[in-house]
Structure formats: C-alpha cells, structure tokens
mmCIF file of C-alpha atoms in Angstrom:
data_model
loop_
_atom_site.group_PDB
_atom_site.id
_atom_site.type_symbol
_atom_site.label_atom_id
_atom_site.label_comp_id
_atom_site.label_asym_id
_atom_site.label_seq_id
_atom_site.Cartn_x
_atom_site.Cartn_y
_atom_site.Cartn_z
ATOM 1 C CA GLU A 377 -16.635 -76.622 5.831
ATOM 2 C CA ARG A 378 -16.348 -75.335 9.363
ATOM 3 C CA ILE A 379 -17.689 -71.922 8.436
ATOM 4 C CA LEU A 380 -20.395 -73.531 6.279
ATOM 5 C CA LYS A 381 -21.610 -75.769 9.099
ATOM 6 C CA SER A 382 -21.504 -72.895 11.561
ATOM 7 C CA ARG A 383 -23.528 -70.752 9.171
ATOM 8 C CA ILE A 384 -26.283 -73.333 8.801
ATOM 9 C CA GLU A 385 -26.367 -73.876 12.578
ATOM 10 C CA TYR A 386 -26.758 -70.116 12.989
ATOM 11 C CA LEU A 387 -29.712 -70.051 10.596
ATOM 12 C CA ARG A 388 -31.316 -73.014 12.390
ATOM 13 C CA ARG A 389 -31.006 -71.236 15.742
ATOM 14 C CA ASN A 390 -32.579 -68.045 14.442
ATOM 15 C CA LEU A 391 -35.449 -69.545 12.432
ATOM 16 C CA PRO A 392 -38.513 -71.499 13.629
ATOM 17 C CA GLN A 393 -37.814 -75.194 14.269
ATOM 18 C CA LYS A 394 -40.465 -76.312 11.784
ATOM 19 C CA ILE A 395 -38.728 -74.521 8.899
ATOM 20 C CA LYS A 396 -36.887 -76.732 6.391
ATOM 21 C CA LEU A 397 -33.865 -75.539 4.415
ATOM 22 C CA CYS A 398 -33.212 -75.983 0.700
ATOM 23 C CA TYR A 399 -29.779 -75.146 -0.712
ATOM 24 C CA ALA A 400 -29.618 -73.705 -4.237
ATOM 25 C CA VAL A 401 -26.794 -75.602 -5.950
ATOM 26 C CA LYS A 402 -26.191 -72.709 -8.368
ATOM 27 C CA ALA A 403 -24.718 -70.665 -5.528
ATOM 28 C CA ASN A 404 -21.718 -73.010 -5.239
ATOM 29 C CA ALA A 405 -21.634 -76.590 -6.490
ATOM 30 C CA PHE A 406 -18.273 -77.379 -4.901
ATOM 31 C CA ILE A 407 -19.780 -77.556 -1.414
ATOM 32 C CA VAL A 408 -22.566 -79.982 -2.335
ATOM 33 C CA PRO A 409 -21.026 -82.994 -0.505
ATOM 34 C CA CYS A 410 -20.937 -81.065 2.769
ATOM 35 C CA VAL A 411 -24.100 -79.010 2.507
ATOM 36 C CA SER A 412 -26.277 -81.938 1.373
ATOM 37 C CA GLU A 413 -25.818 -83.505 4.799
ATOM 38 C CA LEU A 414 -26.933 -80.316 6.555
ATOM 39 C CA VAL A 415 -30.136 -79.341 4.718
ATOM 40 C CA GLU A 416 -33.379 -81.097 3.815
ATOM 41 C CA ARG A 417 -33.342 -80.360 0.096
ATOM 42 C CA LEU A 418 -31.151 -79.176 -2.794
ATOM 43 C CA GLU A 419 -32.499 -77.132 -5.683
ATOM 44 C CA ILE A 420 -31.140 -78.268 -9.060
ATOM 45 C CA CYS A 421 -31.642 -76.008 -12.077
ATOM 46 C CA SER A 422 -29.766 -77.708 -14.915
ATOM 47 C CA PRO A 423 -28.580 -81.090 -16.197
ATOM 48 C CA GLY A 424 -25.049 -80.092 -15.204
ATOM 49 C CA GLU A 425 -26.054 -79.469 -11.608
ATOM 50 C CA TYR A 426 -27.954 -82.759 -11.593
ATOM 51 C CA SER A 427 -24.844 -84.565 -12.855
ATOM 52 C CA ILE A 428 -22.773 -83.015 -10.073
ATOM 53 C CA CYS A 429 -25.254 -84.029 -7.385
ATOM 54 C CA LYS A 430 -25.483 -87.577 -8.747
ATOM 55 C CA ARG A 431 -21.707 -87.819 -8.768
ATOM 56 C CA TYR A 432 -21.618 -86.768 -5.131
ATOM 57 C CA GLY A 433 -24.282 -89.337 -4.207
ATOM 58 C CA VAL A 434 -27.084 -86.927 -3.290
ATOM 59 C CA PRO A 435 -30.281 -89.008 -2.903
ATOM 60 C CA THR A 436 -33.137 -88.040 -5.201
ATOM 61 C CA ALA A 437 -35.385 -87.669 -2.164
ATOM 62 C CA LYS A 438 -33.407 -84.504 -1.412
ATOM 63 C CA MET A 439 -33.714 -83.075 -4.920
ATOM 64 C CA VAL A 440 -36.121 -80.493 -6.254
ATOM 65 C CA ILE A 441 -35.698 -80.380 -10.035
ATOM 66 C CA SER A 442 -36.207 -76.740 -10.937
ATOM 67 C CA GLY A 443 -35.158 -74.235 -13.616
ATOM 68 C CA VAL A 444 -36.747 -72.442 -16.563
ATOM 69 C CA ASN A 445 -35.412 -74.880 -19.166
ATOM 70 C CA LYS A 446 -36.474 -78.468 -18.539
ATOM 71 C CA THR A 447 -35.968 -80.716 -21.557
ATOM 72 C CA PRO A 448 -37.857 -84.000 -22.052
ATOM 73 C CA GLY A 449 -34.584 -85.908 -22.236
ATOM 74 C CA TRP A 450 -33.334 -84.547 -18.923
ATOM 75 C CA ILE A 451 -36.611 -85.219 -17.101
ATOM 76 C CA GLN A 452 -36.740 -88.758 -18.487
ATOM 77 C CA GLN A 453 -33.182 -89.339 -17.291
ATOM 78 C CA VAL A 454 -33.994 -88.201 -13.746
ATOM 79 C CA ILE A 455 -37.057 -90.451 -13.635
ATOM 80 C CA GLU A 456 -35.164 -93.462 -14.955
ATOM 81 C CA ASP A 457 -32.317 -92.919 -12.482
ATOM 82 C CA ASP A 458 -34.824 -92.608 -9.648
ATOM 83 C CA LEU A 459 -36.693 -95.780 -10.623
ATOM 84 C CA ARG A 460 -33.484 -97.748 -11.106
ATOM 85 C CA ASP A 461 -31.957 -96.663 -7.811
ATOM 86 C CA ASN A 462 -35.053 -96.586 -5.612
ATOM 87 C CA GLY A 463 -37.837 -98.487 -7.364
ATOM 88 C CA SER A 464 -40.057 -95.399 -7.209
ATOM 89 C CA CYS A 465 -39.801 -91.635 -7.740
ATOM 90 C CA HIS A 466 -38.714 -89.481 -4.817
ATOM 91 C CA ALA A 467 -37.629 -86.210 -6.450
ATOM 92 C CA VAL A 468 -39.901 -83.163 -6.481
ATOM 93 C CA TYR A 469 -40.302 -81.177 -9.708
ATOM 94 C CA THR A 470 -41.250 -77.562 -10.256
ATOM 95 C CA ILE A 471 -43.537 -76.406 -13.042
ATOM 96 C CA GLU A 472 -42.705 -72.972 -14.446
ATOM 97 C CA SER A 473 -44.963 -72.999 -17.511
ATOM 98 C CA ILE A 474 -47.788 -74.916 -19.164
ATOM 99 C CA LEU A 475 -45.200 -76.506 -21.469
ATOM 100 C CA GLN A 476 -43.234 -77.790 -18.487
ATOM 101 C CA GLY A 477 -46.434 -79.296 -17.166
ATOM 102 C CA ARG A 478 -46.892 -81.206 -20.421
ATOM 103 C CA ILE A 479 -43.267 -82.354 -20.412
ATOM 104 C CA LEU A 480 -43.582 -83.735 -16.886
ATOM 105 C CA GLU A 481 -46.971 -85.332 -17.603
ATOM 106 C CA ASN A 482 -45.687 -87.063 -20.728
ATOM 107 C CA ALA A 483 -42.614 -88.396 -18.927
ATOM 108 C CA ALA A 484 -44.641 -89.632 -15.952
ATOM 109 C CA GLN A 485 -47.238 -91.257 -18.206
ATOM 110 C CA LYS A 486 -44.519 -92.987 -20.211
ATOM 111 C CA SER A 487 -43.031 -94.465 -17.036
ATOM 112 C CA GLY A 488 -46.397 -95.255 -15.445
ATOM 113 C CA ILE A 489 -45.748 -93.217 -12.318
ATOM 114 C CA THR A 490 -46.958 -90.106 -10.491
ATOM 115 C CA LEU A 491 -44.633 -87.147 -9.955
ATOM 116 C CA SER A 492 -44.817 -84.708 -7.051
ATOM 117 C CA VAL A 493 -44.738 -81.112 -8.291
ATOM 118 C CA LEU A 494 -44.551 -77.558 -6.994
ATOM 119 C CA LEU A 495 -46.158 -74.832 -9.100
ATOM 120 C CA ARG A 496 -43.878 -71.828 -9.398
ATOM 121 C CA TYR A 497 -45.741 -68.576 -8.913
ATOM 122 C CA SER A 498 -43.959 -65.695 -10.643
ATOM 123 C CA SER A 499 -42.841 -62.610 -8.737
ATOM 124 C CA GLY A 500 -43.185 -60.553 -11.918
ATOM 125 C CA ASN A 501 -40.407 -61.736 -14.217
ATOM 126 C CA GLN A 502 -39.641 -64.595 -16.639
ATOM 127 C CA PHE A 503 -39.571 -67.168 -13.848
ATOM 128 C CA GLY A 504 -42.728 -69.114 -13.103
ATOM 129 C CA MET A 505 -46.369 -68.573 -14.081
ATOM 130 C CA ASP A 506 -48.774 -65.770 -13.348
ATOM 131 C CA ALA A 507 -52.007 -66.426 -11.489
ATOM 132 C CA ILE A 508 -53.936 -66.959 -14.741
ATOM 133 C CA ASP A 509 -51.760 -69.798 -16.062
ATOM 134 C CA LEU A 510 -51.262 -71.304 -12.634
ATOM 135 C CA THR A 511 -54.999 -71.375 -11.962
ATOM 136 C CA GLU A 512 -55.652 -72.799 -15.432
ATOM 137 C CA PHE A 513 -53.193 -75.613 -14.737
ATOM 138 C CA VAL A 514 -54.932 -76.467 -11.470
ATOM 139 C CA ARG A 515 -58.370 -76.277 -13.073
ATOM 140 C CA THR A 516 -57.423 -78.808 -15.737
ATOM 141 C CA GLN A 517 -55.043 -80.872 -13.631
ATOM 142 C CA ARG A 518 -57.206 -83.963 -13.077
ATOM 143 C CA GLU A 519 -58.128 -84.212 -16.754
ATOM 144 C CA SER A 520 -54.937 -83.091 -18.475
ATOM 145 C CA TYR A 521 -52.231 -83.933 -15.945
ATOM 146 C CA PRO A 522 -53.415 -87.046 -14.084
ATOM 147 C CA HIS A 523 -49.853 -88.252 -13.423
ATOM 148 C CA LEU A 524 -48.851 -85.080 -11.564
ATOM 149 C CA LEU A 525 -49.563 -84.506 -7.878
ATOM 150 C CA VAL A 526 -49.556 -80.861 -6.808
ATOM 151 C CA GLU A 527 -47.807 -80.582 -3.439
ATOM 152 C CA GLY A 528 -47.683 -76.822 -3.210
ATOM 153 C CA ILE A 529 -46.288 -73.532 -4.461
ATOM 154 C CA GLN A 530 -42.759 -72.366 -5.131
ATOM 155 C CA TYR A 531 -42.138 -68.628 -4.906
ATOM 156 C CA PHE A 532 -38.874 -66.673 -5.113
ATOM 157 C CA SER A 533 -38.589 -63.086 -3.930
ATOM 158 C CA GLY A 534 -35.279 -62.135 -5.499
ATOM 159 C CA THR A 535 -31.905 -61.519 -3.881
ATOM 160 C CA GLN A 536 -30.394 -59.186 -1.281
ATOM 161 C CA ARG A 537 -33.828 -58.453 0.133
ATOM 162 C CA HIS A 538 -33.894 -56.189 3.212
ATOM 163 C CA SER A 539 -37.563 -55.146 3.128
ATOM 164 C CA MET A 540 -39.680 -57.086 5.608
ATOM 165 C CA LYS A 541 -42.749 -55.169 4.434
ATOM 166 C CA LYS A 542 -42.243 -56.539 0.924
ATOM 167 C CA ASN A 543 -41.856 -60.043 2.308
ATOM 168 C CA ALA A 544 -45.116 -59.588 4.182
ATOM 169 C CA ARG A 545 -46.949 -58.413 1.059
ATOM 170 C CA GLU A 546 -45.590 -61.291 -1.010
ATOM 171 C CA LEU A 547 -46.451 -63.939 1.576
ATOM 172 C CA ALA A 548 -49.958 -62.515 1.914
ATOM 173 C CA ALA A 549 -50.431 -62.739 -1.872
ATOM 174 C CA VAL A 550 -49.100 -66.305 -2.014
ATOM 175 C CA CYS A 551 -51.282 -67.413 0.906
ATOM 176 C CA LYS A 552 -54.312 -65.854 -0.759
ATOM 177 C CA LEU A 553 -53.558 -67.791 -3.949
ATOM 178 C CA MET A 554 -53.148 -71.079 -2.090
ATOM 179 C CA ASP A 555 -56.436 -70.532 -0.239
ATOM 180 C CA GLU A 556 -58.242 -69.779 -3.514
ATOM 181 C CA LEU A 557 -56.894 -72.947 -5.155
ATOM 182 C CA GLU A 558 -58.195 -75.026 -2.270
ATOM 183 C CA GLN A 559 -61.575 -73.316 -1.987
ATOM 184 C CA THR A 560 -62.262 -73.232 -5.733
ATOM 185 C CA TYR A 561 -60.635 -76.435 -7.010
ATOM 186 C CA GLY A 562 -60.104 -78.524 -3.909
ATOM 187 C CA VAL A 563 -56.328 -78.553 -4.366
ATOM 188 C CA ARG A 564 -54.621 -78.408 -1.003
ATOM 189 C CA CYS A 565 -51.193 -76.759 -1.216
ATOM 190 C CA LYS A 566 -49.417 -78.517 1.613
ATOM 191 C CA GLU A 567 -46.063 -76.835 1.051
ATOM 192 C CA LEU A 568 -44.587 -73.450 0.252
ATOM 193 C CA GLU A 569 -40.998 -73.410 -0.967
ATOM 194 C CA TYR A 570 -40.010 -69.812 -0.481
ATOM 195 C CA GLY A 571 -36.859 -68.226 -1.899
ATOM 196 C CA THR A 572 -36.273 -65.520 0.664
ATOM 197 C CA GLY A 573 -33.304 -63.714 -0.871
ATOM 198 C CA PHE A 574 -31.825 -63.074 2.579
ATOM 199 C CA PRO A 575 -29.254 -60.243 2.312
ATOM 200 C CA VAL A 576 -25.503 -60.709 2.661
ATOM 201 C CA SER A 577 -23.100 -57.934 3.709
ATOM 202 C CA TYR A 578 -20.424 -57.915 1.018
ATOM 203 C CA PHE A 579 -18.945 -54.439 1.492
ATOM 204 C CA GLN A 580 -17.468 -52.419 4.296
ATOM 205 C CA GLY A 581 -19.959 -50.064 5.882
ATOM 206 C CA ASN A 582 -23.174 -51.809 4.795
ATOM 207 C CA SER A 583 -23.599 -54.451 7.507
ATOM 208 C CA PHE A 584 -27.003 -54.996 9.101
ATOM 209 C CA GLU A 585 -28.330 -56.527 12.312
ATOM 210 C CA GLU A 586 -28.983 -60.031 11.032
ATOM 211 C CA GLU A 587 -30.352 -61.561 14.228
ATOM 212 C CA THR A 588 -33.020 -58.868 14.450
ATOM 213 C CA PHE A 589 -33.793 -59.353 10.757
ATOM 214 C CA LEU A 590 -34.200 -63.123 11.175
ATOM 215 C CA GLN A 591 -36.317 -62.649 14.291
ATOM 216 C CA GLU A 592 -38.697 -60.378 12.392
ATOM 217 C CA PHE A 593 -38.819 -62.841 9.500
ATOM 218 C CA SER A 594 -39.517 -65.715 11.893
ATOM 219 C CA GLU A 595 -42.467 -63.853 13.394
ATOM 220 C CA LEU A 596 -43.753 -63.257 9.873
ATOM 221 C CA ILE A 597 -43.419 -66.858 8.639
ATOM 222 C CA LEU A 598 -44.410 -68.707 11.836
ATOM 223 C CA PRO A 599 -48.210 -68.570 11.343
ATOM 224 C CA LEU A 600 -47.824 -70.115 7.884
ATOM 225 C CA ALA A 601 -45.370 -72.741 9.135
ATOM 226 C CA SER A 602 -47.866 -73.840 11.750
ATOM 227 C CA THR A 603 -50.388 -74.926 9.084
ATOM 228 C CA ARG A 604 -48.204 -75.927 6.111
ATOM 229 C CA LYS A 605 -44.749 -77.251 5.377
ATOM 230 C CA VAL A 606 -42.448 -74.300 4.715
ATOM 231 C CA THR A 607 -39.090 -74.794 2.999
ATOM 232 C CA LEU A 608 -36.771 -71.827 2.618
ATOM 233 C CA GLU A 609 -34.643 -71.917 -0.539
ATOM 234 C CA ILE A 610 -31.367 -70.194 0.284
ATOM 235 C CA GLY A 611 -28.145 -70.085 -1.680
ATOM 236 C CA ARG A 612 -26.251 -66.843 -1.183
ATOM 237 C CA SER A 613 -27.042 -66.615 2.528
ATOM 238 C CA ILE A 614 -25.740 -70.129 3.163
ATOM 239 C CA ALA A 615 -22.648 -70.128 0.980
ATOM 240 C CA ALA A 616 -21.302 -66.567 0.835
ATOM 241 C CA SER A 617 -19.311 -66.553 4.061
ATOM 242 C CA CYS A 618 -17.681 -69.954 3.513
ATOM 243 C CA GLY A 619 -15.412 -68.865 0.657
ATOM 244 C CA SER A 620 -12.446 -66.550 0.121
ATOM 245 C CA TYR A 621 -10.567 -65.636 -3.044
ATOM 246 C CA ALA A 622 -6.806 -65.104 -3.077
ATOM 247 C CA ALA A 623 -5.088 -62.958 -5.721
ATOM 248 C CA LYS A 624 -1.416 -61.960 -5.836
ATOM 249 C CA VAL A 625 -0.064 -58.509 -6.711
ATOM 250 C CA VAL A 626 2.127 -59.015 -9.781
ATOM 251 C CA ASP A 627 2.815 -55.400 -10.734
ATOM 252 C CA LEU A 628 2.550 -51.902 -9.286
ATOM 253 C CA LYS A 629 2.599 -48.722 -11.336
ATOM 254 C CA THR A 630 1.430 -45.121 -11.509
ATOM 255 C CA VAL A 631 -0.146 -43.958 -14.767
ATOM 256 C CA PHE A 632 -1.082 -40.285 -15.203
ATOM 257 C CA GLY A 633 -1.244 -39.874 -11.460
ATOM 258 C CA HIS A 634 -3.372 -42.967 -10.800
ATOM 259 C CA ASN A 635 -1.971 -45.943 -8.865
ATOM 260 C CA TYR A 636 -2.625 -49.395 -10.287
ATOM 261 C CA ALA A 637 -1.964 -52.776 -8.688
ATOM 262 C CA ILE A 638 -2.185 -55.622 -11.206
ATOM 263 C CA LEU A 639 -3.412 -58.898 -9.700
ATOM 264 C CA ASP A 640 -3.245 -62.394 -11.128
ATOM 265 C CA GLY A 641 -7.025 -62.780 -10.814
ATOM 266 C CA GLY A 642 -9.831 -60.728 -12.305
ATOM 267 C CA ILE A 643 -13.529 -60.066 -12.758
ATOM 268 C CA HIS A 644 -13.979 -63.429 -14.483
ATOM 269 C CA GLN A 645 -13.394 -65.085 -11.120
ATOM 270 C CA LEU A 646 -14.216 -62.553 -8.398
ATOM 271 C CA VAL A 647 -17.861 -61.503 -8.464
ATOM 272 C CA TYR A 648 -19.647 -59.487 -5.787
ATOM 273 C CA TYR A 649 -23.345 -58.743 -6.195
ATOM 274 C CA GLY A 650 -23.830 -54.980 -6.217
ATOM 275 C CA GLN A 651 -20.175 -54.120 -6.752
ATOM 276 C CA THR A 652 -21.199 -50.894 -8.558
ATOM 277 C CA MET A 653 -18.255 -50.623 -10.963
ATOM 278 C CA ALA A 654 -15.726 -51.557 -8.239
ATOM 279 C CA MET A 655 -16.507 -48.425 -6.184
ATOM 280 C CA ARG A 656 -17.430 -50.383 -3.041
ATOM 281 C CA HIS A 657 -14.749 -51.916 -0.842
ATOM 282 C CA PRO A 658 -15.157 -55.601 0.053
ATOM 283 C CA TYR A 659 -13.889 -57.228 3.229
ATOM 284 C CA TYR A 660 -10.349 -58.479 2.755
ATOM 285 C CA GLU A 661 -7.029 -59.315 4.414
ATOM 286 C CA LEU A 662 -3.541 -58.608 3.112
ATOM 287 C CA TYR A 663 -0.750 -61.151 3.510
ATOM 288 C CA ARG A 664 2.985 -60.708 3.005
ATOM 289 C CA GLY A 665 5.963 -62.981 3.107
ATOM 290 C CA ASP A 666 8.019 -60.456 5.065
ATOM 291 C CA GLY A 667 5.362 -59.319 7.555
ATOM 292 C CA TYR A 668 2.816 -56.540 7.619
ATOM 293 C CA ALA A 669 3.553 -52.947 6.669
ATOM 294 C CA ALA A 670 5.348 -50.879 9.295
ATOM 295 C CA PRO A 671 3.219 -48.163 10.943
ATOM 296 C CA ASP A 672 5.273 -45.391 9.359
ATOM 297 C CA GLU A 673 4.734 -46.623 5.803
ATOM 298 C CA GLU A 674 2.597 -44.372 3.658
ATOM 299 C CA THR A 675 -1.032 -45.228 2.946
ATOM 300 C CA VAL A 676 -1.737 -45.053 -0.776
ATOM 301 C CA GLU A 677 -5.007 -45.437 -2.671
ATOM 302 C CA TRP A 678 -4.705 -48.233 -5.207
ATOM 303 C CA ASN A 679 -6.930 -49.382 -8.046
ATOM 304 C CA LEU A 680 -6.827 -53.174 -7.933
ATOM 305 C CA CYS A 681 -6.991 -54.543 -11.481
ATOM 306 C CA GLY A 682 -7.067 -58.082 -12.841
ATOM 307 C CA SER A 683 -5.169 -59.780 -15.637
ATOM 308 C CA LEU A 684 -7.759 -59.530 -18.390
ATOM 309 C CA CYS A 685 -7.193 -57.315 -21.401
ATOM 310 C CA THR A 686 -10.184 -55.060 -20.798
ATOM 311 C CA ILE A 687 -10.468 -51.742 -18.995
ATOM 312 C CA ASN A 688 -13.467 -53.202 -17.154
ATOM 313 C CA ASP A 689 -11.256 -55.630 -15.227
ATOM 314 C CA ILE A 690 -11.148 -53.537 -12.051
ATOM 315 C CA LEU A 691 -11.778 -55.341 -8.772
ATOM 316 C CA VAL A 692 -11.634 -52.383 -6.375
ATOM 317 C CA LYS A 693 -11.126 -48.668 -6.966
ATOM 318 C CA GLU A 694 -9.177 -46.320 -4.689
ATOM 319 C CA LEU A 695 -8.557 -48.804 -1.894
ATOM 320 C CA PRO A 696 -6.358 -47.292 0.862
ATOM 321 C CA VAL A 697 -3.481 -49.725 1.504
ATOM 322 C CA LYS A 698 -0.393 -49.197 3.625
ATOM 323 C CA GLY A 699 2.953 -50.110 2.039
ATOM 324 C CA LEU A 700 1.689 -52.356 -0.785
ATOM 325 C CA ARG A 701 4.375 -54.461 -2.482
ATOM 326 C CA GLU A 702 4.663 -56.827 -5.427
ATOM 327 C CA GLY A 703 4.064 -60.375 -4.250
ATOM 328 C CA ASP A 704 1.515 -59.343 -1.593
ATOM 329 C CA ILE A 705 -1.651 -61.430 -1.536
ATOM 330 C CA PHE A 706 -5.156 -60.062 -1.154
ATOM 331 C CA LEU A 707 -7.610 -62.470 0.444
ATOM 332 C CA PHE A 708 -11.129 -61.293 -0.464
ATOM 333 C CA HIS A 709 -13.799 -62.632 1.877
ATOM 334 C CA ASN A 710 -17.460 -63.635 1.434
ATOM 335 C CA THR A 711 -16.875 -65.157 -1.995
ATOM 336 C CA GLY A 712 -18.453 -68.547 -1.292
ATOM 337 C CA ALA A 713 -21.534 -67.815 -3.412
ATOM 338 C CA TYR A 714 -21.599 -66.814 -7.084
ATOM 339 C CA SER A 715 -17.891 -66.037 -7.312
ATOM 340 C CA ILE A 716 -15.995 -68.393 -9.608
ATOM 341 C CA THR A 717 -19.272 -70.130 -10.462
ATOM 342 C CA GLU A 718 -20.733 -66.870 -11.774
ATOM 343 C CA GLY A 719 -18.088 -66.401 -14.408
ATOM 344 C CA ILE A 720 -20.469 -66.145 -17.346
ATOM 345 C CA ALA A 721 -19.278 -69.290 -19.132
ATOM 346 C CA LEU A 722 -19.586 -71.537 -16.061
ATOM 347 C CA PHE A 723 -22.744 -70.178 -14.446
ATOM 348 C CA LEU A 724 -25.309 -72.882 -13.656
ATOM 349 C CA SER A 725 -22.944 -75.563 -15.011
ATOM 350 C CA ARG A 726 -24.457 -75.316 -18.474
ATOM 351 C CA GLN A 727 -22.661 -76.204 -21.675
ATOM 352 C CA LEU A 728 -20.195 -73.957 -23.391
ATOM 353 C CA PRO A 729 -21.689 -73.352 -26.842
ATOM 354 C CA LYS A 730 -20.463 -74.634 -30.141
ATOM 355 C CA VAL A 731 -18.308 -72.223 -32.123
ATOM 356 C CA VAL A 732 -18.799 -72.188 -35.884
ATOM 357 C CA LEU A 733 -16.590 -70.319 -38.361
ATOM 358 C CA ILE A 734 -18.364 -69.107 -41.495
ATOM 359 C CA LYS A 735 -15.888 -68.707 -44.367
ATOM 360 C CA GLU A 736 -16.175 -66.194 -47.175
ATOM 361 C CA THR A 737 -17.562 -68.903 -49.426
ATOM 362 C CA GLY A 738 -20.379 -69.575 -46.990
ATOM 363 C CA GLU A 739 -18.830 -72.846 -45.836
ATOM 364 C CA THR A 740 -19.243 -73.511 -42.141
ATOM 365 C CA VAL A 741 -16.468 -75.065 -40.044
ATOM 366 C CA LEU A 742 -17.020 -76.368 -36.513
ATOM 367 C CA VAL A 743 -13.984 -75.040 -34.659
ATOM 368 C CA ARG A 744 -15.184 -76.115 -31.203
ATOM 369 C CA ASP A 745 -17.935 -78.495 -30.257
ATOM 370 C CA ALA A 746 -20.155 -78.042 -27.215
ATOM 371 C CA ILE A 747 -18.319 -78.628 -23.917
ATOM 372 C CA GLU A 748 -19.866 -79.846 -20.672
ATOM 373 C CA THR A 749 -18.817 -77.602 -17.759
ATOM 374 C CA SER A 750 -20.078 -79.698 -14.846
ATOM 375 C CA THR A 751 -16.610 -81.217 -14.442
ATOM 376 C CA PHE A 752 -15.204 -77.741 -13.777
ATOM 377 C CA ASN A 753 -17.849 -76.735 -11.231
ATOM 378 C CA GLY A 754 -17.839 -79.871 -9.153
#
C-alpha cells in the first residue's frame, strides 16, 4: 500500500492538475480497496470485476463499466444495484459496438432512466468501433438511443508505449473526430478517457527517464485538458511496482552441462510483459536463512525453472548468481500488475469453463460445472 500510494502521488506530481486518473481493475483486483480511495474512477471489464468492486464497497459513481462482452443481464444488474443504492444511476458505461448500444438502450428504457456513455474509438483492433460505426451511432442517437447520453470518447493506445510521436498522432486523430461530431451532429464530447499505456521498466538494462517522459506527455495533453475533461486510464503503470513475487529454490542440478534451479512457483503465476522466452533478466533480490553468499563463492549462470510439467516453465535463463543454494528465496520485483491475475484461467476474473466428457457412445457427462473466479482474485 505504501508503494502504491507513493506511485500515485508521483503520477499526480508529474501530470497536469486537471488530469483525472482511472485505475483498470484487470491489472490487479487485490488492491481495489486501497486504490479506489486514491483515483477518480475504476474501469470494470467483467461481471467478476464488478462483483469484486461491489464487495469492497466501491461507489458506482466511481465505476466505468467497460469491456468487449457486455451481457443484458449484467447491465441490468448494475442498473438495479445503482437505483437501489442511490436512487439514480451514477455509473458511466462504454459502448464498443452497435450491439452494445442497443443493450444499454434497452436496459435504460426498461428502467426509465438515462445512462451516461463513452463511445470507444478503436485503435485498429477488436476493441471499440471505427469512425464509420461511431459516427453512425451519433447520427441516429436521438432517434434510436434516446435513453443514452454521450459524454465523450474512450480511446486506448495499447501498452508499454514509449513513442510520444505516436501519442501525438493518436490524440490529433481523436480530437479531430470529436470536433467533427460536434460540428456535424451537435454532440459535444465533454470528456476523453485515454488509455495511455505508460511504459514500465520490468528488466535490467531497459530503464527510461520517466520524469522527462511524463513532462513531454503533460505538454502534449495540456491543451486538450484545458477545454475538456481528460481521464487517464492506467493499470500497469499504477500497479506494477507495488507487488513482488517470492519463489523458493527447491532443487539444484546440472543436466548435460546446463544448470537448473527448480523453484516452487512458475509461469502460471509470474508473468512479465515482454519476457521474450525468459531471456531478459527481471529485477530481483535473493534471500537466505544463513546470510548472503561470501565474496569468494563462484558465480554460476542458472536457468530458473518452475514446478510445472512443461519445458516452457522457465522464469529466467542464464541468470548469474553467486553461491546459490537449495532453500534460497528469489523475490521478483515489479509484479503488481498482471502477474498472478494474468494466469490464463484467472485473467479478468471471468468464469472457468464447464468441462464435458463425451463418451464413446456419444453420451455427454458434465465433469465440472462453471466456476466463478472472482473469489480468487479479490
């Protein structure tokens, strides 16, 4: 919590005062109780994440309900919870497709309310709408979506973004779109929620001058922030530094000339973006019960492997370590974002799927029903 609070204070100091912060819950749901008190908004991308935030008492006024898969049942639940708890609707919703627009309109009409929405403009992938669909939605909004109030645009750049020139091009394109919507259809986009994809230094030797980077970004975003509300959606940049992952050495061996240290963790729990087949060396500390290695102990290159039965379970290759012993503990740093929550089964707090056995006769047997994972991630 201390590191988390310090990190957010650092971002506040190095960004324009008018900028609001939105934390992406998918980065790490465990820190929701702390981070929700430090930012203006939380981005929720699944029913599981919504359940976690409700359990932690996050007010709906701080929620932006996002994600590519919004079901009618989930949206109706959020609306009903909001009305029951507050007497009106305070959450903001994103629209990533024409279908999502219809889902939100139907739910709002059924409840006799108006929902505030952000239209997600795609950066060239499966997320959001292109300019054609987005413009078509705005053109028909008053007639086809009278219960939806367009507050602005949501736009995500990606992740680990170092290029300020690309940020400048993207912001120019988004601003042009917002101006065209106002001039052509009279729809004033009062807010831009911008997923910046600020970079994080995960590996030794690839650090960057962050203060300079944030200063350049601030100069870029300030003109827009002076005329519209700007909310920066950040997950990795907020959460990465506030987590560490400990794994114990349980076995040491040399096989055909290669040194292997077996750890009691693995790739299902330790995830670094851009690890490149374990060739890059993360920041870490080594702890021992009997003290650190003596200066005269030999430095050996070790392949750090996990406990899974797959040759892919390699955490770090050829890591120079002095006097490694069984029982030593590696503490890997900067694992606060997308580490244990990016194990494939638990990512985004979605359900584990049903498992069905098909017998030779064609008979189907349900061997495991669907399992909610939100209890594990929060």
